[in-house]
Short mmCIF file of C-alpha atoms in Angstrom, two decimals:
data_model
loop_
_atom_site.label_atom_id
_atom_site.label_comp_id
_atom_site.label_asym_id
_atom_site.label_seq_id
_atom_site.Cartn_x
_atom_site.Cartn_y
_atom_site.Cartn_z
CA UNK X 1 -138.16 -49.61 -205.26
CA UNK X 2 -141.20 -47.63 -204.22
CA UNK X 3 -143.15 -49.17 -201.36
CA UNK X 4 -146.26 -48.03 -199.52
CA UNK X 5 -147.42 -50.10 -196.56
CA UNK X 6 -150.67 -49.33 -194.77
CA UNK X 7 -151.35 -50.37 -191.20
CA UNK X 8 -153.78 -49.66 -188.39
CA UNK X 9 -156.91 -51.25 -189.78
CA UNK X 10 -159.14 -53.52 -187.76
CA UNK X 11 -162.57 -53.89 -186.23
CA UNK X 12 -164.01 -50.85 -184.46
CA UNK X 13 -167.42 -50.18 -182.97
CA UNK X 14 -169.78 -47.60 -184.48
CA UNK X 15 -168.87 -44.17 -183.17
CA UNK X 16 -165.30 -45.23 -182.56
CA UNK X 17 -161.98 -43.95 -183.85
CA UNK X 18 -159.00 -45.39 -185.66
CA UNK X 19 -155.73 -44.07 -187.05
CA UNK X 20 -154.29 -45.49 -190.23
CA UNK X 21 -150.65 -45.15 -191.21
CA UNK X 22 -148.94 -45.46 -194.56
CA UNK X 23 -145.21 -46.01 -194.28
CA UNK X 24 -143.31 -45.26 -197.46
CA UNK X 25 -139.87 -45.88 -198.92
CA UNK X 26 -138.02 -45.76 -202.22
CA UNK X 27 -138.88 -42.17 -203.15
CA UNK X 28 -138.59 -38.64 -201.78
CA UNK X 29 -141.79 -38.63 -199.74
CA UNK X 30 -141.63 -34.90 -198.99
CA UNK X 31 -141.90 -34.07 -202.72
CA UNK X 32 -145.18 -35.84 -203.48
CA UNK X 33 -148.80 -35.28 -202.67
CA UNK X 34 -150.61 -38.29 -201.25
CA UNK X 35 -154.16 -39.61 -201.33
CA UNK X 36 -156.28 -41.96 -199.28
CA UNK X 37 -158.76 -43.95 -201.39
CA UNK X 38 -161.17 -46.56 -200.04
CA UNK X 39 -163.09 -49.48 -201.45
CA UNK X 40 -166.12 -50.95 -199.69
CA UNK X 41 -166.48 -54.73 -200.01
CA UNK X 42 -167.47 -55.62 -203.56
CA UNK X 43 -167.70 -51.96 -204.58
CA UNK X 44 -165.71 -49.43 -206.57
CA UNK X 45 -163.06 -46.92 -205.62
CA UNK X 46 -163.92 -43.82 -203.58
CA UNK X 47 -161.52 -40.97 -203.05
CA UNK X 48 -161.28 -39.99 -199.37
CA UNK X 49 -158.64 -37.32 -198.83
CA UNK X 50 -155.58 -35.60 -200.29
CA UNK X 51 -152.63 -33.80 -198.73
CA UNK X 52 -150.11 -31.68 -200.60
CA UNK X 53 -146.45 -32.61 -200.51
CA UNK X 54 -145.69 -30.03 -197.80
CA UNK X 55 -148.86 -30.67 -195.80
CA UNK X 56 -150.13 -27.15 -196.37
CA UNK X 57 -153.27 -28.07 -198.30
CA UNK X 58 -155.72 -30.80 -197.43
CA UNK X 59 -158.94 -31.83 -199.15
CA UNK X 60 -161.68 -34.24 -198.13
CA UNK X 61 -164.63 -36.02 -199.66
CA UNK X 62 -167.93 -34.69 -198.36
CA UNK X 63 -168.67 -38.13 -196.90
CA UNK X 64 -165.76 -37.84 -194.42
CA UNK X 65 -165.37 -34.09 -193.95
CA UNK X 66 -165.33 -33.14 -190.28
CA UNK X 67 -164.73 -36.77 -189.20
CA UNK X 68 -161.43 -37.70 -190.89
CA UNK X 69 -158.11 -35.87 -190.78
CA UNK X 70 -155.25 -36.49 -193.17
CA UNK X 71 -151.72 -35.61 -192.09
CA UNK X 72 -148.12 -36.47 -192.85
CA UNK X 73 -144.75 -36.54 -191.14
CA UNK X 74 -142.13 -35.92 -193.81
CA UNK X 75 -139.34 -36.69 -191.35
CA UNK X 76 -140.77 -40.21 -190.95
CA UNK X 77 -141.91 -40.69 -194.59
CA UNK X 78 -145.34 -41.53 -193.23
CA UNK X 79 -148.90 -40.58 -194.12
CA UNK X 80 -151.78 -40.78 -191.64
CA UNK X 81 -155.56 -40.86 -191.63
CA UNK X 82 -157.25 -40.17 -188.33
CA UNK X 83 -160.84 -41.42 -188.48
CA UNK X 84 -163.53 -40.68 -185.91
CA UNK X 85 -167.31 -41.06 -185.56
CA UNK X 86 -167.07 -44.17 -187.66
CA UNK X 87 -170.18 -45.85 -189.05
CA UNK X 88 -170.87 -49.01 -191.00
CA UNK X 89 -170.65 -46.98 -194.22
CA UNK X 90 -166.94 -46.46 -193.52
CA UNK X 91 -166.24 -50.19 -193.72
CA UNK X 92 -163.73 -50.59 -196.55
CA UNK X 93 -160.21 -51.35 -197.59
CA UNK X 94 -158.24 -48.12 -197.29
CA UNK X 95 -155.41 -47.51 -199.74
CA UNK X 96 -152.76 -44.84 -199.66
CA UNK X 97 -151.55 -43.72 -203.07
CA UNK X 98 -148.72 -41.54 -204.34
CA UNK X 99 -149.07 -38.88 -206.99
CA UNK X 100 -147.23 -39.46 -210.25
CA UNK X 101 -145.78 -35.93 -210.43
CA UNK X 102 -143.42 -34.02 -208.14
CA UNK X 103 -144.83 -31.04 -206.25
CA UNK X 104 -148.17 -31.42 -208.00
CA UNK X 105 -151.69 -31.07 -206.72
CA UNK X 106 -153.35 -32.79 -209.65
CA UNK X 107 -151.94 -36.00 -211.00
CA UNK X 108 -152.78 -39.66 -211.36
CA UNK X 109 -151.60 -42.13 -208.71
CA UNK X 110 -148.70 -44.28 -209.84
CA UNK X 111 -148.11 -46.33 -206.70
CA UNK X 112 -150.63 -47.79 -204.26
CA UNK X 113 -150.27 -49.68 -201.03
CA UNK X 114 -151.81 -53.11 -200.55
CA UNK X 115 -154.58 -51.65 -198.42
CA UNK X 116 -155.75 -52.08 -194.85
CA UNK X 117 -159.25 -53.27 -193.95
CA UNK X 118 -161.39 -51.22 -191.60
CA UNK X 119 -164.54 -52.91 -190.35
CA UNK X 120 -167.06 -50.90 -188.37
CA UNK X 121 -169.31 -53.28 -186.50
CA UNK X 122 -170.77 -53.84 -183.06
CA UNK K 1 -168.74 -32.97 -208.77
CA UNK K 2 -167.92 -34.65 -212.07
CA UNK K 3 -169.71 -37.98 -212.41
CA UNK K 4 -167.96 -40.60 -214.54
CA UNK K 5 -170.12 -43.29 -216.12
CA UNK K 6 -168.37 -46.36 -217.49
CA UNK K 7 -169.83 -48.74 -220.03
CA UNK K 8 -170.43 -51.52 -220.39
CA UNK K 9 -170.68 -52.74 -216.82
CA UNK K 10 -169.38 -56.14 -217.87
CA UNK K 11 -167.59 -57.05 -221.08
CA UNK K 12 -167.22 -60.70 -222.05
CA UNK K 13 -164.46 -61.41 -224.56
CA UNK K 14 -161.94 -64.08 -225.46
CA UNK K 15 -158.14 -63.87 -225.34
CA UNK K 16 -156.81 -62.35 -228.53
CA UNK K 17 -159.87 -60.15 -229.06
CA UNK K 18 -159.96 -56.37 -228.90
CA UNK K 19 -161.57 -54.63 -225.92
CA UNK K 20 -163.07 -51.15 -225.98
CA UNK K 21 -164.08 -49.60 -222.67
CA UNK K 22 -165.91 -46.28 -222.40
CA UNK K 23 -165.89 -43.53 -219.78
CA UNK K 24 -168.27 -40.60 -220.09
CA UNK K 25 -168.04 -37.51 -217.87
CA UNK K 26 -170.96 -35.36 -216.75
CA UNK K 27 -168.92 -32.27 -217.67
CA UNK K 28 -165.69 -31.59 -219.50
CA UNK K 29 -162.60 -33.01 -217.82
CA UNK K 30 -160.14 -30.25 -217.07
CA UNK K 31 -156.78 -30.26 -218.87
CA UNK K 32 -157.23 -33.85 -220.03
CA UNK K 33 -156.71 -35.08 -216.49
CA UNK K 34 -158.14 -38.53 -217.10
CA UNK K 35 -156.57 -41.81 -215.99
CA UNK K 36 -157.31 -45.51 -216.25
CA UNK K 37 -156.54 -48.18 -213.64
CA UNK K 38 -156.65 -51.95 -213.67
CA UNK K 39 -157.59 -53.90 -210.56
CA UNK K 40 -157.21 -57.64 -210.31
CA UNK K 41 -158.99 -59.56 -207.52
CA UNK K 42 -157.37 -59.02 -204.14
CA UNK K 43 -154.91 -56.47 -205.50
CA UNK K 44 -154.52 -52.72 -205.37
CA UNK K 45 -155.32 -50.64 -208.44
CA UNK K 46 -152.55 -50.30 -211.02
CA UNK K 47 -152.11 -47.18 -213.11
CA UNK K 48 -152.33 -47.89 -216.84
CA UNK K 49 -152.95 -44.55 -218.55
CA UNK K 50 -152.74 -40.91 -217.41
CA UNK K 51 -153.34 -37.63 -219.21
CA UNK K 52 -155.89 -39.45 -221.42
CA UNK K 53 -153.32 -41.27 -223.53
CA UNK K 54 -149.92 -41.56 -221.79
CA UNK K 55 -148.98 -45.08 -220.77
CA UNK K 56 -147.57 -45.49 -217.28
CA UNK K 57 -144.15 -47.04 -216.79
CA UNK K 58 -144.05 -50.71 -217.71
CA UNK K 59 -147.49 -50.85 -219.30
CA UNK K 60 -147.58 -52.86 -222.55
CA UNK K 61 -148.37 -51.00 -225.75
CA UNK K 62 -151.51 -53.09 -226.31
CA UNK K 63 -153.12 -50.65 -223.86
CA UNK K 64 -154.07 -47.26 -225.30
CA UNK K 65 -156.24 -44.36 -224.24
CA UNK K 66 -158.03 -41.74 -226.26
CA UNK K 67 -160.73 -39.11 -226.09
CA UNK K 68 -161.34 -35.54 -225.04
CA UNK K 69 -163.86 -33.35 -223.30
CA UNK K 70 -166.43 -35.75 -221.88
CA UNK K 71 -165.84 -38.99 -223.81
CA UNK K 72 -162.87 -41.26 -223.23
CA UNK K 73 -161.91 -44.76 -224.31
CA UNK K 74 -159.48 -47.42 -223.11
CA UNK K 75 -158.58 -49.92 -225.82
CA UNK K 76 -156.78 -53.21 -225.30
CA UNK K 77 -155.71 -54.28 -228.76
CA UNK K 78 -155.29 -58.00 -228.17
CA UNK K 79 -156.38 -59.47 -224.85
CA UNK K 80 -153.98 -61.55 -222.81
CA UNK K 81 -155.20 -63.85 -220.01
CA UNK K 82 -153.84 -61.45 -217.36
CA UNK K 83 -155.94 -58.56 -218.74
CA UNK K 84 -159.20 -59.94 -217.38
CA UNK K 85 -159.87 -57.65 -214.44
CA UNK K 86 -161.87 -54.58 -213.42
CA UNK K 87 -160.99 -51.24 -215.02
CA UNK K 88 -161.68 -47.81 -213.54
CA UNK K 89 -161.44 -44.37 -215.08
CA UNK K 90 -160.59 -41.39 -212.86
CA UNK K 91 -160.68 -37.64 -213.39
CA UNK K 92 -158.24 -35.64 -211.31
CA UNK K 93 -158.64 -32.18 -212.80
CA UNK K 94 -161.54 -31.01 -210.68
CA UNK K 95 -162.08 -31.32 -206.96
CA UNK K 96 -163.24 -33.73 -205.76
CA UNK K 97 -161.43 -36.19 -207.97
CA UNK K 98 -163.81 -38.98 -208.91
CA UNK K 99 -163.76 -42.54 -210.21
CA UNK K 100 -166.11 -44.33 -212.54
CA UNK K 101 -168.01 -47.32 -211.21
CA UNK K 102 -165.81 -49.76 -213.11
CA UNK K 103 -166.03 -52.16 -216.06
CA UNK K 104 -165.47 -55.84 -215.41
CA UNK K 105 -163.66 -57.54 -218.27
CA UNK K 106 -164.39 -61.26 -218.08
CA UNK K 107 -163.38 -64.27 -220.11
CA UNK K 108 -166.06 -65.42 -222.52
#
C-alpha cells in the first residue's frame, strides 16, 4: 500500500535551517509529482512547493520563495524540503502529498503523509 | 492567485441530515480542476472529490461534488457520525494552487 512518512521536524531558532524528508513506498515514486503543504496550528492548509516527477520543474509559494528548496531523489523514493531563514510564521505541520495522476503537473493529491511538526522559537 | 472562499464557516447538523458546503472562486477555475478534502482532528487531509465531481477511491457515494466556473458545492446526502470534520476545497488548475479556508461540520 502507498505510504508517505515525513521526518526531520523539530524545534529550531529563528533564522535557522531544517531539512524535511518524505520517504515513500508502495508506488512508482519517479512517475508522480509531489507537493509540500503546511498547516499552522489551528489554521487551514497552505500549499508550499511542488516538484515534477522528474525533478525538472519546481514551484514555490511566494511566502517561501528564496528560502525553501524542494528536491527529490528518485533512486531513494524520497522527497525533501530544505528550509532556511526560518521565522515564527513557518511554524506548522508539514505534509508531503502525492499527485493522483501519473506524469502530471496538475492534479489533486490522493495520498498524504501524517505530517511533521516544525516549531520556530527561541 | 485564485482565492477560494468557503461558506459557511461552521455548519451544525445532525446525523442523517443533508449537508451542503459551498466554495466560491475569485476567478474561473481552469479545466474544472477543483477538489475537496476532509480532515479529521489530528489526521492528514483525505481526498474526497477531484475534477469537481469524481469521487476518489473508496469514498462513499453519499459524497458528491458539483459546480462549474466559480461556484462549487460538496453535498453529503445523509450524514454519518464519522463525517463531522473540516472540509477544504482546492483549485489546482492555476499556479499557485490554493485552498479555501475550510468549513467545519459539527454535530448539532
